[in-house]
Short mmCIF file of N, CA and C in Angstrom, two decimals:
data_model
loop_
_atom_site.label_atom_id
_atom_site.label_comp_id
_atom_site.label_asym_id
_atom_site.label_seq_id
_atom_site.Cartn_x
_atom_site.Cartn_y
_atom_site.Cartn_z
N UNK A 763 -12.32 24.45 -14.84
CA UNK A 763 -12.93 24.58 -13.52
C UNK A 763 -13.53 23.26 -13.02
N UNK A 764 -14.30 22.61 -13.89
CA UNK A 764 -14.97 21.41 -13.46
C UNK A 764 -13.96 20.27 -13.29
N UNK A 765 -12.94 20.20 -14.13
CA UNK A 765 -11.88 19.19 -13.96
C UNK A 765 -11.16 19.42 -12.68
N UNK A 766 -10.82 20.71 -12.33
CA UNK A 766 -10.14 20.99 -11.08
C UNK A 766 -11.03 20.61 -9.93
N UNK A 767 -12.31 20.91 -9.96
CA UNK A 767 -13.23 20.60 -8.84
C UNK A 767 -13.32 19.08 -8.69
N UNK A 768 -13.46 18.37 -9.79
CA UNK A 768 -13.54 16.88 -9.67
C UNK A 768 -12.25 16.27 -9.14
N UNK A 769 -11.11 16.79 -9.53
CA UNK A 769 -9.83 16.29 -9.05
C UNK A 769 -9.64 16.51 -7.56
N UNK A 770 -10.18 17.69 -7.05
CA UNK A 770 -10.06 18.01 -5.65
C UNK A 770 -11.21 17.50 -4.79
N UNK A 771 -12.22 16.97 -5.46
CA UNK A 771 -13.41 16.43 -4.74
C UNK A 771 -14.19 17.55 -4.08
N UNK A 772 -14.27 18.76 -4.68
CA UNK A 772 -15.00 19.87 -4.11
C UNK A 772 -16.00 20.40 -5.13
N UNK A 773 -16.93 21.20 -4.64
CA UNK A 773 -17.84 21.91 -5.53
C UNK A 773 -17.08 22.99 -6.30
N UNK A 774 -17.44 23.30 -7.51
CA UNK A 774 -16.80 24.37 -8.19
C UNK A 774 -16.86 25.73 -7.43
N UNK A 775 -17.97 25.96 -6.75
CA UNK A 775 -18.09 27.23 -5.98
C UNK A 775 -16.96 27.35 -4.92
N UNK A 776 -16.45 26.27 -4.43
CA UNK A 776 -15.33 26.34 -3.47
C UNK A 776 -14.11 26.97 -4.12
N UNK A 777 -13.85 26.63 -5.37
CA UNK A 777 -12.71 27.14 -6.11
C UNK A 777 -12.90 28.61 -6.53
N UNK A 778 -14.16 28.92 -6.91
CA UNK A 778 -14.40 30.22 -7.48
C UNK A 778 -14.90 31.27 -6.43
N UNK A 779 -14.96 30.91 -5.15
CA UNK A 779 -15.59 31.76 -4.15
C UNK A 779 -14.86 33.11 -4.05
N UNK A 780 -13.66 33.26 -4.43
CA UNK A 780 -12.94 34.54 -4.30
C UNK A 780 -12.70 35.20 -5.65
N UNK A 781 -13.31 34.67 -6.69
CA UNK A 781 -13.20 35.18 -8.05
C UNK A 781 -14.30 36.26 -8.29
N UNK A 782 -13.97 37.24 -9.11
CA UNK A 782 -15.06 38.21 -9.37
C UNK A 782 -15.75 37.85 -10.70
N UNK A 783 -15.20 36.94 -11.45
CA UNK A 783 -15.94 36.45 -12.61
C UNK A 783 -15.45 35.04 -12.96
N UNK A 784 -16.31 34.28 -13.65
CA UNK A 784 -16.03 32.87 -14.03
C UNK A 784 -16.59 32.62 -15.40
N UNK A 785 -15.82 32.00 -16.20
CA UNK A 785 -16.26 31.56 -17.52
C UNK A 785 -16.14 30.02 -17.61
N UNK A 786 -17.12 29.39 -18.13
CA UNK A 786 -17.11 27.94 -18.23
C UNK A 786 -17.54 27.51 -19.58
N UNK A 787 -16.74 26.76 -20.24
CA UNK A 787 -17.03 26.23 -21.62
C UNK A 787 -17.74 24.94 -21.48
N UNK A 788 -18.77 24.75 -22.27
CA UNK A 788 -19.62 23.53 -22.20
C UNK A 788 -19.15 22.47 -23.17
N UNK A 789 -18.25 22.85 -24.07
CA UNK A 789 -17.67 21.79 -24.93
C UNK A 789 -16.53 21.16 -24.19
N UNK A 790 -15.64 20.58 -24.93
CA UNK A 790 -14.49 19.85 -24.33
C UNK A 790 -14.97 18.74 -23.45
N UNK A 791 -14.63 18.75 -22.17
CA UNK A 791 -14.96 17.67 -21.25
C UNK A 791 -16.41 17.44 -20.99
N UNK A 792 -17.24 18.43 -21.14
CA UNK A 792 -18.68 18.26 -20.93
C UNK A 792 -19.41 17.70 -22.14
N UNK A 793 -18.82 17.78 -23.31
CA UNK A 793 -19.33 17.16 -24.48
C UNK A 793 -20.41 17.89 -25.27
N UNK A 794 -20.74 19.10 -24.90
CA UNK A 794 -21.67 19.90 -25.67
C UNK A 794 -20.98 20.33 -27.02
N UNK A 795 -21.74 20.47 -28.10
CA UNK A 795 -21.07 20.86 -29.34
C UNK A 795 -20.55 22.33 -29.29
N UNK A 796 -21.11 23.15 -28.48
CA UNK A 796 -20.67 24.53 -28.38
C UNK A 796 -21.29 25.15 -27.15
N UNK A 797 -20.84 26.34 -26.81
CA UNK A 797 -21.47 27.06 -25.74
C UNK A 797 -20.55 27.33 -24.54
N UNK A 798 -20.91 28.45 -23.88
CA UNK A 798 -20.13 28.82 -22.67
C UNK A 798 -21.05 29.68 -21.84
N UNK A 799 -20.69 29.86 -20.59
CA UNK A 799 -21.46 30.76 -19.70
C UNK A 799 -20.47 31.67 -19.01
N UNK A 800 -20.90 32.88 -18.75
CA UNK A 800 -20.06 33.87 -17.99
C UNK A 800 -20.85 34.29 -16.75
N UNK A 801 -20.27 34.23 -15.63
CA UNK A 801 -20.90 34.68 -14.38
C UNK A 801 -20.03 35.70 -13.75
N UNK A 802 -20.71 36.71 -13.16
CA UNK A 802 -19.96 37.78 -12.53
C UNK A 802 -20.88 38.89 -12.12
N UNK A 803 -20.34 40.03 -11.82
CA UNK A 803 -21.12 41.20 -11.41
C UNK A 803 -22.00 41.60 -12.58
N UNK A 804 -23.17 42.19 -12.30
CA UNK A 804 -24.10 42.60 -13.34
C UNK A 804 -23.49 43.49 -14.40
N UNK A 805 -22.59 44.40 -13.96
CA UNK A 805 -21.93 45.32 -14.92
C UNK A 805 -21.05 44.56 -15.85
N UNK A 806 -20.31 43.61 -15.39
CA UNK A 806 -19.42 42.82 -16.18
C UNK A 806 -20.16 42.00 -17.23
N UNK A 807 -21.24 41.39 -16.83
CA UNK A 807 -22.03 40.54 -17.69
C UNK A 807 -22.69 41.43 -18.74
N UNK A 808 -23.23 42.55 -18.33
CA UNK A 808 -23.86 43.49 -19.24
C UNK A 808 -22.89 43.99 -20.35
N UNK A 809 -21.65 44.33 -19.91
CA UNK A 809 -20.61 44.76 -20.86
C UNK A 809 -20.23 43.62 -21.80
N UNK A 810 -20.07 42.41 -21.27
CA UNK A 810 -19.77 41.26 -22.11
C UNK A 810 -20.86 41.02 -23.16
N UNK A 811 -22.13 41.13 -22.71
CA UNK A 811 -23.27 40.95 -23.62
C UNK A 811 -23.25 41.98 -24.74
N UNK A 812 -22.95 43.28 -24.38
CA UNK A 812 -22.91 44.36 -25.33
C UNK A 812 -21.78 44.13 -26.42
N UNK A 813 -20.61 43.76 -25.92
CA UNK A 813 -19.47 43.49 -26.79
C UNK A 813 -19.73 42.32 -27.72
N UNK A 814 -20.33 41.34 -27.17
CA UNK A 814 -20.67 40.09 -27.98
C UNK A 814 -21.56 40.48 -29.13
N UNK A 815 -22.58 41.23 -28.81
CA UNK A 815 -23.58 41.67 -29.83
C UNK A 815 -22.86 42.58 -30.86
N UNK A 816 -22.04 43.49 -30.33
CA UNK A 816 -21.32 44.41 -31.24
C UNK A 816 -20.41 43.67 -32.25
N UNK A 817 -19.82 42.54 -31.82
CA UNK A 817 -18.96 41.80 -32.64
C UNK A 817 -19.66 40.72 -33.53
N UNK A 818 -21.03 40.76 -33.41
CA UNK A 818 -21.79 39.84 -34.19
C UNK A 818 -22.06 38.46 -33.56
N UNK A 819 -21.77 38.32 -32.36
CA UNK A 819 -22.04 37.03 -31.70
C UNK A 819 -23.50 36.93 -31.32
N UNK A 820 -24.02 35.80 -31.42
CA UNK A 820 -25.45 35.62 -31.05
C UNK A 820 -25.98 34.32 -31.71
N UNK A 821 -26.98 33.79 -31.12
CA UNK A 821 -27.57 32.55 -31.60
C UNK A 821 -29.06 32.64 -31.31
N UNK A 822 -29.84 32.47 -32.35
CA UNK A 822 -31.28 32.63 -32.21
C UNK A 822 -31.93 31.47 -31.42
N UNK A 823 -31.71 30.30 -31.89
CA UNK A 823 -32.34 29.10 -31.29
C UNK A 823 -31.29 28.23 -30.56
N UNK A 824 -30.99 28.66 -29.40
CA UNK A 824 -29.89 27.99 -28.66
C UNK A 824 -30.38 26.90 -27.79
N UNK A 825 -31.66 26.52 -27.78
CA UNK A 825 -32.19 25.52 -26.93
C UNK A 825 -31.57 24.14 -27.11
N UNK A 826 -31.27 23.72 -28.36
CA UNK A 826 -30.65 22.46 -28.54
C UNK A 826 -29.25 22.40 -27.86
N UNK A 827 -28.49 23.53 -28.08
CA UNK A 827 -27.16 23.61 -27.44
C UNK A 827 -27.28 23.64 -25.95
N UNK A 828 -28.27 24.37 -25.46
CA UNK A 828 -28.47 24.46 -23.98
C UNK A 828 -28.80 23.07 -23.45
N UNK A 829 -29.61 22.26 -24.13
CA UNK A 829 -29.91 20.95 -23.71
C UNK A 829 -28.69 20.06 -23.60
N UNK A 830 -27.83 20.18 -24.61
CA UNK A 830 -26.54 19.42 -24.59
C UNK A 830 -25.67 19.87 -23.43
N UNK A 831 -25.60 21.14 -23.17
CA UNK A 831 -24.81 21.69 -22.03
C UNK A 831 -25.36 21.22 -20.74
N UNK A 832 -26.70 21.21 -20.57
CA UNK A 832 -27.32 20.75 -19.32
C UNK A 832 -27.06 19.26 -19.14
N UNK A 833 -27.14 18.43 -20.13
CA UNK A 833 -26.83 17.04 -20.01
C UNK A 833 -25.35 16.88 -19.58
N UNK A 834 -24.46 17.61 -20.16
CA UNK A 834 -23.02 17.58 -19.83
C UNK A 834 -22.81 17.96 -18.35
N UNK A 835 -23.54 19.01 -17.90
CA UNK A 835 -23.38 19.39 -16.48
C UNK A 835 -23.92 18.36 -15.58
N UNK A 836 -25.05 17.72 -15.95
CA UNK A 836 -25.68 16.70 -15.03
C UNK A 836 -24.74 15.49 -14.91
N UNK A 837 -24.02 15.18 -15.99
CA UNK A 837 -23.17 13.97 -15.95
C UNK A 837 -21.68 14.29 -15.67
N UNK A 838 -21.40 15.59 -15.35
CA UNK A 838 -20.00 16.00 -15.19
C UNK A 838 -19.21 15.25 -14.19
N UNK A 839 -19.76 15.05 -13.01
CA UNK A 839 -19.03 14.39 -11.90
C UNK A 839 -18.53 13.03 -12.38
N UNK A 840 -19.41 12.22 -12.93
CA UNK A 840 -19.09 10.85 -13.40
C UNK A 840 -18.11 10.91 -14.58
N UNK A 841 -18.44 11.72 -15.54
CA UNK A 841 -17.64 11.81 -16.80
C UNK A 841 -16.24 12.28 -16.53
N UNK A 842 -16.07 13.36 -15.73
CA UNK A 842 -14.75 13.93 -15.52
C UNK A 842 -13.92 13.01 -14.71
N UNK A 843 -14.47 12.36 -13.69
CA UNK A 843 -13.68 11.38 -12.88
C UNK A 843 -13.25 10.21 -13.76
N UNK A 844 -14.08 9.75 -14.65
CA UNK A 844 -13.63 8.67 -15.57
C UNK A 844 -12.57 9.17 -16.49
N UNK A 845 -12.63 10.44 -16.99
CA UNK A 845 -11.58 10.94 -17.79
C UNK A 845 -10.27 11.01 -17.05
N UNK A 846 -10.29 11.42 -15.74
CA UNK A 846 -9.09 11.48 -14.92
C UNK A 846 -8.49 10.12 -14.73
N UNK A 847 -9.35 9.15 -14.51
CA UNK A 847 -8.85 7.77 -14.27
C UNK A 847 -8.22 7.26 -15.58
N UNK A 848 -8.79 7.52 -16.73
CA UNK A 848 -8.22 7.08 -17.97
C UNK A 848 -6.84 7.72 -18.24
N UNK A 849 -6.74 9.02 -17.91
CA UNK A 849 -5.46 9.72 -18.07
C UNK A 849 -4.43 9.09 -17.15
N UNK A 850 -4.80 8.85 -15.92
CA UNK A 850 -3.86 8.23 -14.95
C UNK A 850 -3.41 6.85 -15.37
N UNK A 851 -4.38 6.07 -15.91
CA UNK A 851 -4.05 4.71 -16.40
C UNK A 851 -3.11 4.75 -17.59
N UNK A 852 -3.23 5.77 -18.45
CA UNK A 852 -2.30 5.95 -19.54
C UNK A 852 -0.92 6.28 -19.06
N UNK A 853 -0.86 7.08 -18.00
CA UNK A 853 0.40 7.56 -17.48
C UNK A 853 1.20 6.53 -16.68
N UNK A 854 0.45 5.66 -15.96
CA UNK A 854 1.14 4.72 -15.03
C UNK A 854 0.96 3.31 -15.50
N UNK A 855 1.69 2.37 -14.84
CA UNK A 855 1.56 0.95 -15.19
C UNK A 855 0.27 0.44 -14.59
N UNK A 856 -0.38 -0.44 -15.26
CA UNK A 856 -1.55 -1.11 -14.74
C UNK A 856 -1.30 -2.58 -14.71
N UNK A 857 -1.58 -3.21 -13.57
CA UNK A 857 -1.30 -4.64 -13.45
C UNK A 857 -2.18 -5.46 -14.37
N UNK A 858 -3.35 -4.96 -14.74
CA UNK A 858 -4.29 -5.76 -15.53
C UNK A 858 -4.23 -5.44 -17.01
N UNK A 859 -3.39 -4.55 -17.41
CA UNK A 859 -3.39 -4.13 -18.79
C UNK A 859 -1.98 -3.85 -19.31
N UNK A 860 -1.89 -3.29 -20.42
CA UNK A 860 -0.59 -2.93 -20.97
C UNK A 860 0.10 -1.83 -20.16
N UNK A 861 1.40 -1.75 -20.25
CA UNK A 861 2.09 -0.77 -19.40
C UNK A 861 1.72 0.66 -19.81
N UNK A 862 1.82 1.56 -18.84
CA UNK A 862 1.62 2.95 -19.08
C UNK A 862 2.90 3.65 -19.46
N UNK A 863 2.87 4.95 -19.70
CA UNK A 863 4.03 5.66 -20.14
C UNK A 863 5.18 5.49 -19.19
N UNK A 864 4.89 5.65 -17.88
CA UNK A 864 5.93 5.59 -16.80
C UNK A 864 6.67 4.23 -16.84
N UNK A 865 5.95 3.16 -17.09
CA UNK A 865 6.62 1.88 -16.96
C UNK A 865 7.44 1.53 -18.21
N UNK A 866 7.38 2.31 -19.25
CA UNK A 866 8.16 1.99 -20.43
C UNK A 866 9.61 2.18 -20.22
N UNK A 867 10.02 2.99 -19.24
CA UNK A 867 11.42 3.23 -18.97
C UNK A 867 12.22 3.49 -20.22
N UNK A 868 11.67 4.45 -20.99
CA UNK A 868 12.34 4.74 -22.31
C UNK A 868 12.83 6.16 -22.29
N UNK A 869 13.99 6.36 -22.92
CA UNK A 869 14.49 7.78 -23.03
C UNK A 869 13.67 8.56 -24.03
N UNK A 870 12.82 7.87 -24.79
CA UNK A 870 11.98 8.54 -25.79
C UNK A 870 10.84 9.31 -25.15
N UNK A 871 10.22 8.81 -24.13
CA UNK A 871 9.04 9.47 -23.55
C UNK A 871 8.95 9.12 -22.05
N UNK A 872 8.61 10.10 -21.23
CA UNK A 872 8.46 9.91 -19.85
C UNK A 872 7.38 10.87 -19.28
N UNK A 873 6.87 10.54 -18.13
CA UNK A 873 5.88 11.39 -17.47
C UNK A 873 6.13 11.44 -16.02
N UNK A 874 5.89 12.59 -15.42
CA UNK A 874 5.99 12.72 -13.97
C UNK A 874 4.60 12.47 -13.38
N UNK A 875 4.43 11.31 -12.74
CA UNK A 875 3.09 10.92 -12.22
C UNK A 875 2.46 11.91 -11.24
N UNK A 876 3.22 12.56 -10.40
CA UNK A 876 2.52 13.59 -9.51
C UNK A 876 1.87 14.72 -10.24
N UNK A 877 2.26 14.95 -11.53
CA UNK A 877 1.60 16.04 -12.27
C UNK A 877 0.35 15.62 -12.96
N UNK A 878 -0.03 14.32 -12.96
CA UNK A 878 -1.25 13.83 -13.60
C UNK A 878 -2.32 13.87 -12.55
N UNK A 879 -3.00 15.04 -12.56
CA UNK A 879 -4.08 15.23 -11.56
C UNK A 879 -5.46 15.28 -12.17
N UNK A 880 -5.58 15.58 -13.48
CA UNK A 880 -6.86 15.65 -14.08
C UNK A 880 -6.89 14.82 -15.38
N UNK A 881 -7.45 15.36 -16.42
CA UNK A 881 -7.58 14.62 -17.66
C UNK A 881 -6.41 14.90 -18.65
N UNK A 882 -5.34 15.55 -18.14
CA UNK A 882 -4.24 15.87 -19.03
C UNK A 882 -2.98 15.17 -18.56
N UNK A 883 -2.21 14.65 -19.54
CA UNK A 883 -0.93 14.00 -19.27
C UNK A 883 0.11 14.72 -20.10
N UNK A 884 1.06 15.38 -19.39
CA UNK A 884 2.17 16.05 -20.12
C UNK A 884 3.32 15.08 -20.18
N UNK A 885 3.84 14.79 -21.32
CA UNK A 885 4.94 13.83 -21.49
C UNK A 885 6.19 14.53 -21.99
N UNK A 886 7.32 14.20 -21.45
CA UNK A 886 8.61 14.72 -21.90
C UNK A 886 9.09 13.80 -23.02
N UNK A 887 9.64 14.40 -24.06
CA UNK A 887 10.13 13.63 -25.21
C UNK A 887 11.64 13.82 -25.34
N UNK A 888 12.34 12.74 -25.51
CA UNK A 888 13.83 12.79 -25.64
C UNK A 888 14.24 11.79 -26.68
N UNK A 889 15.42 11.28 -26.51
CA UNK A 889 15.98 10.19 -27.35
C UNK A 889 16.21 10.64 -28.76
N UNK A 890 16.41 11.96 -28.96
CA UNK A 890 16.66 12.45 -30.30
C UNK A 890 15.40 12.75 -31.10
N UNK A 891 14.25 12.52 -30.57
CA UNK A 891 13.00 12.79 -31.33
C UNK A 891 12.41 14.11 -30.79
N UNK A 892 11.69 14.76 -31.70
CA UNK A 892 10.97 15.94 -31.29
C UNK A 892 9.53 15.52 -30.92
N UNK A 893 8.78 16.29 -30.16
CA UNK A 893 7.43 15.99 -29.90
C UNK A 893 6.56 15.89 -31.16
N UNK A 894 6.89 16.70 -32.17
CA UNK A 894 6.16 16.67 -33.44
C UNK A 894 6.39 15.33 -34.13
N UNK A 895 7.64 14.83 -34.12
CA UNK A 895 7.94 13.52 -34.75
C UNK A 895 7.23 12.42 -34.04
N UNK A 896 7.22 12.40 -32.69
CA UNK A 896 6.53 11.38 -31.96
C UNK A 896 5.06 11.45 -32.26
N UNK A 897 4.46 12.58 -32.23
CA UNK A 897 3.06 12.72 -32.57
C UNK A 897 2.71 12.19 -33.94
N UNK A 898 3.60 12.43 -34.94
CA UNK A 898 3.39 11.92 -36.26
C UNK A 898 3.43 10.43 -36.29
N UNK A 899 4.37 9.84 -35.53
CA UNK A 899 4.48 8.30 -35.52
C UNK A 899 3.28 7.73 -34.79
N UNK A 900 2.77 8.41 -33.79
CA UNK A 900 1.60 7.91 -33.05
C UNK A 900 0.35 7.98 -33.95
N UNK A 901 0.28 8.96 -34.83
CA UNK A 901 -0.87 9.13 -35.69
C UNK A 901 -0.79 8.15 -36.87
N UNK A 902 0.34 7.88 -37.42
CA UNK A 902 0.51 7.04 -38.60
C UNK A 902 0.23 5.57 -38.25
N UNK A 903 -0.30 4.88 -39.28
CA UNK A 903 -0.56 3.42 -39.10
C UNK A 903 0.20 2.71 -40.23
N UNK A 904 1.01 1.74 -39.78
CA UNK A 904 1.78 0.95 -40.78
C UNK A 904 1.22 -0.43 -40.95
N UNK A 905 1.59 -1.02 -42.05
CA UNK A 905 1.18 -2.47 -42.29
C UNK A 905 1.88 -3.34 -41.24
N UNK A 906 3.09 -3.00 -40.84
CA UNK A 906 3.79 -3.77 -39.86
C UNK A 906 3.03 -3.73 -38.48
N UNK A 907 2.52 -2.59 -38.16
CA UNK A 907 1.77 -2.42 -36.87
C UNK A 907 0.53 -3.34 -36.90
N UNK A 908 -0.21 -3.27 -38.02
CA UNK A 908 -1.45 -4.08 -38.12
C UNK A 908 -1.08 -5.58 -38.03
N UNK A 909 -0.02 -5.97 -38.70
CA UNK A 909 0.40 -7.37 -38.72
C UNK A 909 0.81 -7.80 -37.31
N UNK A 910 1.51 -6.97 -36.56
CA UNK A 910 2.00 -7.30 -35.23
C UNK A 910 0.92 -7.24 -34.13
N UNK A 911 0.15 -6.21 -34.19
CA UNK A 911 -0.79 -5.93 -33.13
C UNK A 911 -2.24 -6.30 -33.39
N UNK A 912 -2.54 -6.42 -34.70
CA UNK A 912 -3.93 -6.72 -35.09
C UNK A 912 -4.82 -5.53 -35.05
N UNK A 913 -4.26 -4.36 -34.85
CA UNK A 913 -5.06 -3.14 -34.77
C UNK A 913 -4.41 -2.06 -35.65
N UNK A 914 -5.27 -1.20 -36.17
CA UNK A 914 -4.82 -0.02 -36.87
C UNK A 914 -5.24 1.21 -36.05
N UNK A 915 -4.34 1.65 -35.14
CA UNK A 915 -4.66 2.68 -34.21
C UNK A 915 -3.90 3.97 -34.56
N UNK A 916 -4.65 5.06 -34.59
CA UNK A 916 -4.06 6.36 -34.81
C UNK A 916 -4.34 7.17 -33.55
N UNK A 917 -3.27 7.63 -32.87
CA UNK A 917 -3.40 8.44 -31.61
C UNK A 917 -3.06 9.89 -31.96
N UNK A 918 -3.97 10.76 -31.66
CA UNK A 918 -3.76 12.20 -31.92
C UNK A 918 -3.31 12.91 -30.63
N UNK A 919 -2.09 13.37 -30.60
CA UNK A 919 -1.58 14.09 -29.50
C UNK A 919 -1.10 15.41 -30.00
N UNK A 920 -0.79 16.34 -29.04
CA UNK A 920 -0.44 17.68 -29.40
C UNK A 920 0.89 18.07 -28.92
N UNK A 921 1.83 18.44 -29.81
CA UNK A 921 3.16 18.93 -29.38
C UNK A 921 2.96 20.18 -28.52
N UNK A 922 3.41 20.19 -27.33
CA UNK A 922 3.19 21.25 -26.36
C UNK A 922 4.32 22.25 -26.29
N UNK A 923 5.53 21.75 -26.35
CA UNK A 923 6.72 22.64 -26.33
C UNK A 923 7.81 21.92 -27.13
N UNK A 924 9.00 22.46 -27.04
CA UNK A 924 10.13 21.89 -27.79
C UNK A 924 10.46 20.50 -27.28
N UNK A 925 10.07 20.14 -26.04
CA UNK A 925 10.42 18.85 -25.50
C UNK A 925 9.30 18.15 -24.80
N UNK A 926 8.06 18.54 -25.08
CA UNK A 926 6.98 17.87 -24.42
C UNK A 926 5.71 17.83 -25.34
N UNK A 927 4.84 16.90 -25.02
CA UNK A 927 3.59 16.81 -25.71
C UNK A 927 2.51 16.62 -24.68
N UNK A 928 1.25 16.83 -25.15
CA UNK A 928 0.11 16.80 -24.23
C UNK A 928 -0.90 15.84 -24.75
N UNK A 929 -1.39 15.03 -23.84
CA UNK A 929 -2.54 14.07 -24.10
C UNK A 929 -3.68 14.51 -23.27
N UNK A 930 -4.88 14.55 -23.82
CA UNK A 930 -6.03 15.02 -23.09
C UNK A 930 -7.23 14.03 -23.32
N UNK A 931 -7.91 13.68 -22.24
CA UNK A 931 -9.04 12.80 -22.27
C UNK A 931 -10.33 13.59 -22.17
N UNK A 932 -11.36 13.13 -22.89
CA UNK A 932 -12.69 13.74 -22.76
C UNK A 932 -13.69 12.65 -22.81
N UNK A 933 -14.97 13.03 -22.78
CA UNK A 933 -16.06 12.04 -22.65
C UNK A 933 -16.11 11.07 -23.75
N UNK A 934 -15.54 11.32 -24.92
CA UNK A 934 -15.57 10.40 -26.06
C UNK A 934 -14.43 9.46 -26.09
N UNK A 935 -13.54 9.48 -25.14
CA UNK A 935 -12.38 8.62 -25.07
C UNK A 935 -12.61 7.60 -23.94
N UNK A 936 -12.82 6.31 -24.31
CA UNK A 936 -13.13 5.27 -23.38
C UNK A 936 -11.91 4.65 -22.71
N UNK A 937 -12.18 3.77 -21.72
CA UNK A 937 -11.09 3.01 -21.17
C UNK A 937 -10.44 2.13 -22.17
N UNK A 938 -11.28 1.54 -23.06
CA UNK A 938 -10.73 0.68 -24.17
C UNK A 938 -9.84 1.53 -25.12
N UNK A 939 -10.32 2.70 -25.44
CA UNK A 939 -9.51 3.64 -26.27
C UNK A 939 -8.17 3.90 -25.65
N UNK A 940 -8.22 4.12 -24.33
CA UNK A 940 -6.99 4.36 -23.58
C UNK A 940 -6.03 3.19 -23.65
N UNK A 941 -6.56 1.98 -23.52
CA UNK A 941 -5.71 0.78 -23.65
C UNK A 941 -5.08 0.72 -25.03
N UNK A 942 -5.90 0.99 -26.06
CA UNK A 942 -5.35 0.97 -27.44
C UNK A 942 -4.28 2.03 -27.63
N UNK A 943 -4.45 3.24 -27.03
CA UNK A 943 -3.46 4.28 -27.10
C UNK A 943 -2.18 3.87 -26.43
N UNK A 944 -2.31 3.21 -25.26
CA UNK A 944 -1.10 2.70 -24.52
C UNK A 944 -0.35 1.65 -25.36
N UNK A 945 -1.17 0.76 -25.97
CA UNK A 945 -0.52 -0.25 -26.86
C UNK A 945 0.23 0.39 -28.06
N UNK A 946 -0.41 1.42 -28.61
CA UNK A 946 0.25 2.14 -29.77
C UNK A 946 1.54 2.79 -29.27
N UNK A 947 1.51 3.46 -28.13
CA UNK A 947 2.74 4.08 -27.68
C UNK A 947 3.80 3.05 -27.42
N UNK A 948 3.42 1.95 -26.78
CA UNK A 948 4.39 0.83 -26.54
C UNK A 948 4.95 0.37 -27.88
N UNK A 949 4.15 0.21 -28.88
CA UNK A 949 4.65 -0.27 -30.22
C UNK A 949 5.63 0.72 -30.79
N UNK A 950 5.31 2.05 -30.75
CA UNK A 950 6.17 3.08 -31.34
C UNK A 950 7.49 3.09 -30.58
N UNK A 951 7.47 3.03 -29.22
CA UNK A 951 8.66 3.03 -28.45
C UNK A 951 9.54 1.81 -28.73
N UNK A 952 8.89 0.66 -28.85
CA UNK A 952 9.62 -0.59 -29.08
C UNK A 952 10.30 -0.56 -30.49
N UNK A 953 9.59 0.00 -31.51
CA UNK A 953 10.18 0.08 -32.83
C UNK A 953 11.29 1.10 -32.81
N UNK A 954 11.22 2.17 -32.05
CA UNK A 954 12.30 3.11 -31.96
C UNK A 954 13.51 2.49 -31.30
N UNK A 955 13.34 1.61 -30.29
CA UNK A 955 14.45 0.97 -29.61
C UNK A 955 15.11 -0.09 -30.50
N UNK A 956 14.33 -0.72 -31.36
CA UNK A 956 14.87 -1.72 -32.28
C UNK A 956 15.75 -1.06 -33.28
#
């Protein structure tokens, strides 16, 4: 919800105005260690509360988690926009840095730039490799890589389907981390082409 609102430049209430219920997770992009909130009609929230208790859910001293969630909410606009920018920079070519996925012009991996609207980049994988194999190569660090690039970078991506993988940015992934990830992808693609 908050990523969609940030990408559209609107308040979350604009998106949820016609919804009868909304759930928002405080972890992930907001950076809280845990927690979520449910909003809706009194009956819905009461039933959710009852079921949660019945299933053993509950937390006695949630103040520390609530403080982390509050901090995440207060910084959400800045943090989420930065995450979106980092994802976009990873996906496209940057004149001041290493090439993005799109500029690699490789049959191994490609991205449709119009689909990069938030903190997620969906990449198509081809060239005879599976998304799982590409993810494994991006995670592994070889002596050759360290010798050539001067860095030991491990990039964790998620195989999304039989022909695609997903990269997601969050508050702990910096612009510098994004540059290192682009360099790693470029290294993997170059070694594949050789």
